[in-house]
Coordinates of C-alpha atoms in Angstrom, one line a residue:
M1140 CA 0.0 0.0 0.0
S1141 CA 1.0 3.6 -0.5
D1142 CA 2.9 5.2 2.4
I1143 CA 1.9 8.7 1.3
K1144 CA 0.4 10.7 4.2
L1145 CA -1.3 14.1 4.0
F1146 CA -1.7 16.4 7.0
Q1147 CA -3.7 19.5 7.5
L1148 CA -1.9 22.1 9.7
S1149 CA -3.9 24.3 12.0
G1150 CA -1.6 26.3 14.3
D1151 CA 0.6 23.7 16.1
T1152 CA -1.8 20.9 15.4
A1153 CA -1.3 18.4 12.5
T1154 CA -4.4 16.3 11.5
E1155 CA -4.0 13.4 9.2
L1156 CA -6.4 13.4 6.2
S1157 CA -7.8 10.0 5.4
G1158 CA -7.2 8.9 1.8
K1159 CA -9.8 7.0 -0.1
S1160 CA -10.6 5.4 -3.5
A1161 CA -13.1 6.8 -6.0
Q1162 CA -16.7 5.8 -5.4
L1163 CA -16.9 4.8 -9.0
E1164 CA -14.2 4.0 -11.5
K1165 CA -16.0 6.4 -13.9
D1166 CA -15.6 9.3 -11.4
L1167 CA -11.8 8.9 -11.5
Q1168 CA -11.8 8.7 -15.3
N1169 CA -14.0 11.8 -15.6
H1170 CA -11.7 13.8 -13.3
I1171 CA -8.5 12.7 -15.2
E1172 CA -10.0 13.3 -18.7
A1173 CA -11.3 16.8 -17.8
N1174 CA -7.8 17.8 -16.6
M1175 CA -5.6 15.5 -18.5
D1176 CA -3.1 18.1 -19.7
S1177 CA -2.6 19.6 -16.2
L1178 CA -2.5 16.3 -14.4
I1179 CA -0.4 14.0 -16.7
G1180 CA 0.8 16.2 -19.5
V1181 CA -1.4 14.6 -22.2
R1182 CA -3.9 16.2 -24.6
F1183 CA -7.2 14.4 -24.4
L1184 CA -8.5 12.8 -27.6
A1185 CA -11.3 10.3 -26.8
S1186 CA -13.1 8.4 -24.0
E1187 CA -14.2 4.7 -24.2
Y1188 CA -12.7 4.4 -27.7
G1189 CA -14.0 1.2 -29.4
T1190 CA -11.5 -1.2 -30.9
G1191 CA -13.9 -2.8 -33.4
K1192 CA -15.7 -6.1 -33.8
T1193 CA -12.6 -8.2 -33.9
H1194 CA -10.9 -6.9 -30.7
K1195 CA -14.2 -6.1 -29.0
G1196 CA -12.8 -3.7 -26.4
R1197 CA -12.9 -0.1 -25.3
I1198 CA -9.9 1.9 -24.5
D1199 CA -10.6 4.0 -21.4
S1200 CA -8.8 7.2 -22.6
L1201 CA -6.7 8.1 -25.6
G1202 CA -4.4 11.1 -25.8
L1203 CA -1.3 12.7 -27.3
D1204 CA 1.5 13.8 -25.0
E1205 CA 3.7 16.9 -25.3
N1206 CA 6.3 15.0 -27.4
G1207 CA 3.6 13.9 -29.9
C1208 CA 3.5 10.4 -28.6
P1209 CA 0.2 8.4 -28.4
V1210 CA -0.9 7.6 -24.9
I1211 CA -3.4 5.0 -23.6
V1212 CA -4.7 5.5 -20.1
E1213 CA -6.4 2.7 -18.2
Y1214 CA -8.1 3.1 -14.8
K1215 CA -9.0 0.8 -12.0
R1216 CA -10.9 1.9 -8.9
H1217 CA -9.1 -0.4 -6.5
S1218 CA -5.9 -2.5 -7.1
N1219 CA -4.6 -3.2 -10.5
E1220 CA -7.2 -5.9 -11.4
N1221 CA -5.2 -7.0 -14.4
V1222 CA -5.1 -3.4 -15.8
I1223 CA -1.5 -4.0 -17.1
N1224 CA -2.4 -6.9 -19.3
Q1225 CA -5.5 -5.2 -20.5
G1226 CA -3.5 -2.1 -21.4
L1227 CA -0.9 -4.1 -23.3
F1228 CA -3.7 -5.6 -25.4
Y1229 CA -4.9 -2.1 -26.3
L1230 CA -1.3 -1.0 -26.9
D1231 CA -0.8 -3.7 -29.6
W1232 CA -4.2 -2.7 -31.1
L1233 CA -3.1 0.9 -31.3
L1234 CA 0.2 0.2 -33.0
D1235 CA -1.7 -2.0 -35.6
H1236 CA -4.2 0.9 -36.3
Q1237 CA -1.9 3.9 -36.8
A1238 CA -4.0 5.3 -39.6
E1239 CA -7.1 5.3 -37.5
F1240 CA -5.4 7.0 -34.6
K1241 CA -3.8 9.6 -37.0
W1242 CA -7.3 10.4 -38.3
L1243 CA -8.5 10.9 -34.7
V1244 CA -5.6 13.3 -34.0
M1245 CA -6.4 15.2 -37.2
E1246 CA -10.0 15.6 -36.2
K1247 CA -9.4 16.6 -32.6
I1248 CA -6.1 18.6 -32.7
G1249 CA -5.2 19.3 -36.4
K1250 CA -3.3 18.2 -39.4
S1251 CA 0.1 19.4 -38.1
A1252 CA -0.1 17.2 -35.0
A1253 CA -1.4 14.3 -37.0
E1254 CA 1.6 14.5 -39.3
S1255 CA 4.0 14.7 -36.3
I1256 CA 3.1 11.6 -34.3
E1257 CA 6.1 10.0 -32.6
W1258 CA 5.1 6.3 -32.7
G1259 CA 8.3 5.1 -31.1
G1260 CA 7.2 6.8 -27.9
T1261 CA 3.7 5.2 -27.7
R1262 CA 3.0 4.5 -24.0
L1263 CA 0.5 3.0 -21.6
V1264 CA -0.4 4.8 -18.3
C1265 CA -2.1 2.6 -15.7
I1266 CA -3.9 4.5 -12.9
A1267 CA -5.1 2.5 -9.9
S1268 CA -5.5 2.9 -6.2
D1269 CA -2.5 0.6 -5.6
F1270 CA 0.0 -1.8 -7.2
N1271 CA 2.0 -4.6 -5.6
R1272 CA 5.6 -5.5 -6.0
Y1273 CA 4.9 -8.1 -8.6
D1274 CA 3.2 -5.5 -10.8
E1275 CA 6.3 -3.2 -10.5
H1276 CA 8.6 -6.1 -11.3
A1277 CA 6.6 -7.2 -14.3
V1278 CA 6.7 -3.7 -15.8
Q1279 CA 10.5 -3.7 -15.7
Q1280 CA 10.5 -7.0 -17.6
I1281 CA 8.2 -5.9 -20.4
N1282 CA 9.9 -4.1 -23.3
R1283 CA 7.2 -1.4 -23.6
N1284 CA 6.7 2.2 -22.4
I1285 CA 4.5 1.7 -19.3
E1286 CA 3.9 3.9 -16.3
L1287 CA 2.1 2.9 -13.1
M1288 CA 0.4 5.7 -11.2
R1289 CA -1.2 5.4 -7.8
Y1290 CA -4.1 7.7 -7.0
R1291 CA -5.8 8.7 -3.7
Y1292 CA -8.6 11.2 -2.9
F1293 CA -8.3 13.3 0.2
G1294 CA -11.7 14.8 1.0
N1295 CA -13.7 16.2 -1.9
E1296 CA -11.1 18.6 -3.2
L1297 CA -7.7 16.9 -3.2
L1298 CA -6.4 14.3 -5.7
L1299 CA -3.0 12.7 -5.3
L1300 CA -1.2 11.1 -8.3
E1301 CA 2.0 9.3 -7.5
L1302 CA 4.3 7.8 -10.2
V1303 CA 5.1 4.4 -8.8
N1304 CA 7.1 2.9 -11.6
A1305 CA 8.0 3.6 -15.2
Q1306 CA 9.6 1.6 -18.0
T1307 CA 11.0 3.6 -20.9
V1308 CA 12.0 1.9 -24.1
N1309 CA 14.1 4.0 -26.5
Q1310 CA 13.2 2.2 -29.7
A1311 CA 13.7 3.6 -33.2
A1312 CA 10.8 5.8 -34.3
P1313 CA 9.3 6.0 -37.8
L1314 CA 10.0 9.0 -39.9
T1315 CA 7.7 11.4 -38.1
A1316 CA 8.4 14.5 -36.0
P1317 CA 7.4 15.5 -32.4
A1318 CA 5.0 18.2 -31.4
T1319 CA 6.5 21.3 -29.9
G1320 CA 5.4 24.3 -27.8
K1321 CA 2.8 26.9 -28.3
K1322 CA 4.1 27.8 -31.8
P1323 CA 5.3 24.5 -33.4
L1324 CA 8.3 24.5 -35.7
K1325 CA 7.2 22.1 -38.4
P1326 CA 10.1 19.9 -39.6
N1327 CA 10.7 19.2 -43.2
A1328 CA 12.5 16.6 -45.2
K1329 CA 15.8 18.4 -44.8
D1330 CA 15.8 18.4 -41.0
K1331 CA 18.3 16.0 -39.7
S1332 CA 17.4 13.7 -36.8
Q1333 CA 19.0 14.0 -33.4
Q1334 CA 21.0 10.8 -34.1
E1335 CA 22.3 12.2 -37.4
R1336 CA 23.4 15.4 -35.6
L1337 CA 25.1 13.4 -32.9
T1338 CA 27.0 11.5 -35.5
E1339 CA 28.3 14.8 -37.0
A1340 CA 29.0 16.5 -33.6
P1341 CA 32.6 17.2 -32.6
K1342 CA 34.0 15.4 -29.6
P1343 CA 33.8 18.4 -27.2
L1344 CA 30.1 18.8 -28.0
L1345 CA 29.5 15.1 -27.5
D1346 CA 31.3 15.3 -24.1
L1347 CA 29.0 18.2 -23.1
Y1348 CA 25.9 16.2 -24.2
D1349 CA 27.0 13.1 -22.3
S1350 CA 27.7 15.2 -19.2
A1351 CA 24.3 16.9 -19.4
C1352 CA 22.4 13.7 -19.9
Q1353 CA 24.2 11.8 -17.1
Y1354 CA 23.6 14.7 -14.7
V1355 CA 19.9 15.0 -15.5
E1356 CA 19.3 11.3 -15.3
Q1357 CA 20.8 11.1 -11.8
L1358 CA 18.5 13.9 -10.4
G1359 CA 16.0 11.3 -9.2
D1360 CA 15.0 7.7 -9.6
E1361 CA 11.7 8.8 -11.3
V1362 CA 13.5 10.7 -14.1
Q1363 CA 12.8 9.1 -17.5
R1364 CA 14.9 9.7 -20.6
K1365 CA 13.3 9.5 -24.0
E1366 CA 15.1 9.6 -27.4
L1367 CA 12.9 11.3 -29.9
K1368 CA 13.5 12.1 -33.6
L1369 CA 14.6 15.7 -33.1
Y1370 CA 15.6 15.9 -29.4
T1371 CA 16.2 14.1 -26.2
A1372 CA 13.6 14.6 -23.5
F1373 CA 13.7 14.1 -19.7
K1374 CA 10.6 13.8 -17.7
R1375 CA 9.0 12.9 -14.4
I1376 CA 5.3 12.9 -15.1
R1377 CA 5.9 15.7 -17.7
N1378 CA 9.0 17.0 -19.5
F1379 CA 11.2 19.3 -17.6
V1380 CA 14.3 19.4 -19.9
S1381 CA 14.7 18.8 -23.7
I1382 CA 18.1 18.8 -25.4
V1383 CA 18.7 19.6 -29.0
V1384 CA 22.3 18.9 -30.4
Q1385 CA 23.4 21.6 -32.9
P1386 CA 26.8 20.6 -34.5
G1387 CA 26.9 23.3 -37.2
K1388 CA 29.0 26.4 -37.5
D1389 CA 28.2 27.3 -33.9
P1390 CA 28.4 23.9 -32.1
R1391 CA 26.1 23.9 -29.0
L1392 CA 23.5 22.2 -26.9
Q1393 CA 20.1 23.9 -27.0
M1394 CA 18.5 23.1 -23.7
Y1395 CA 14.8 23.9 -23.3
L1396 CA 13.7 24.1 -19.7
K1397 CA 10.3 24.5 -18.1
L1398 CA 10.7 27.4 -15.7
P1399 CA 7.6 29.4 -14.8
G1400 CA 7.6 33.1 -14.2
N1401 CA 10.8 34.8 -13.1
L1402 CA 12.6 31.5 -12.7
G1403 CA 13.1 31.6 -16.4
E1404 CA 14.8 35.1 -16.6
E1405 CA 16.9 35.8 -19.7
S1406 CA 20.7 36.0 -19.5
P1407 CA 23.5 36.3 -22.0
F1408 CA 23.3 32.6 -22.9
S1409 CA 19.5 32.1 -22.5
R1410 CA 16.2 33.5 -23.9
D1411 CA 12.5 33.2 -23.4
V1412 CA 11.0 31.2 -26.3
T1413 CA 7.5 30.9 -25.0
H1414 CA 6.2 32.5 -28.3
I1415 CA 9.0 31.3 -30.6
G1416 CA 8.9 28.1 -32.5
H1417 CA 11.4 25.5 -31.4
W1418 CA 12.0 21.8 -31.2
G1419 CA 11.5 20.2 -27.8
T1420 CA 9.4 21.5 -24.9
G1421 CA 10.1 24.3 -22.5
N1422 CA 9.9 28.1 -22.3
L1423 CA 13.5 28.9 -21.6
E1424 CA 16.3 28.2 -24.2
V1425 CA 19.8 27.8 -22.8
N1426 CA 22.7 27.6 -25.2
V1427 CA 25.6 25.5 -23.8
R1428 CA 28.8 25.8 -25.8
T1429 CA 31.5 25.2 -23.2
P1430 CA 32.0 23.5 -19.9
D1431 CA 31.7 26.9 -18.2
D1432 CA 28.3 27.4 -19.8
W1433 CA 27.2 24.0 -18.5
E1434 CA 28.2 24.9 -15.0
K1435 CA 26.0 28.0 -15.3
A1436 CA 23.2 26.0 -16.8
R1437 CA 23.1 23.3 -14.0
P1438 CA 21.3 25.5 -11.4
L1439 CA 18.6 26.2 -14.0
V1440 CA 18.3 22.5 -14.7
D1441 CA 17.9 21.8 -11.0
K1442 CA 15.2 24.5 -10.8
A1443 CA 13.3 22.9 -13.7
Y1444 CA 13.5 19.5 -12.0
Q1445 CA 12.3 20.9 -8.7
E1446 CA 9.4 22.8 -10.3
S1447 CA 8.3 19.8 -12.5

């Protein structure tokens, strides 16, 4: 069971709030779907999506995350109740029906998002009141992108979501491109992939990239690294750092950090890109060209992690 405890402070007195499960599984689903972007960083597409006469199933929720990756969300009011196996069944269905999903994205979000789907990052999110150690072990043995999230209600106004376990598989993605921020930068046929740019990068730039990636990964056990077509993303529940390798005439790492308000102040090596098209996700662009730049960037990375 979860060891999360929530207390209400009144003067010098701390009163523990009792956690509870949803009265109905549909209540939980409705709350998540109505606030999907805020809660788990996923744009909502469809509820109870039918898988046709052959598969005879209904996917609880379908969405598209901030990296342009398809997401299946399955809910269980109590313990997992086989939610992982059920979700894997739907995950296979989705990968076999890419054209149908693409059409759904085109209808709900638009043509640009539909043409930029990152199939290599397709993932399953299982939300239940609890998971046991066997569930967590099983997820680590399955070569799929799976996240286990535990939920609890506290009173009528508080909902806790806890990332229990996550398995990230960096598989090769088809020739599509990821979604970006508020003003997407649409890639074209001439855009080189992150892997191609890494191949062309000089050794000092590769060393900077390796140092940055290793540092971000060790910030916490829950940090997940995802290799996408045009950038490398690091996330907890949502992205907090994206890294774009630029090996051209001005070799540098373009790091995009999610830093709200004055935490993302501009400096000689950073700028606000909230309304500027760019690859990756984040509102602050930091250009790292030297080890000294990286030393200056690290506190900003720490802030982005803490705020995520």
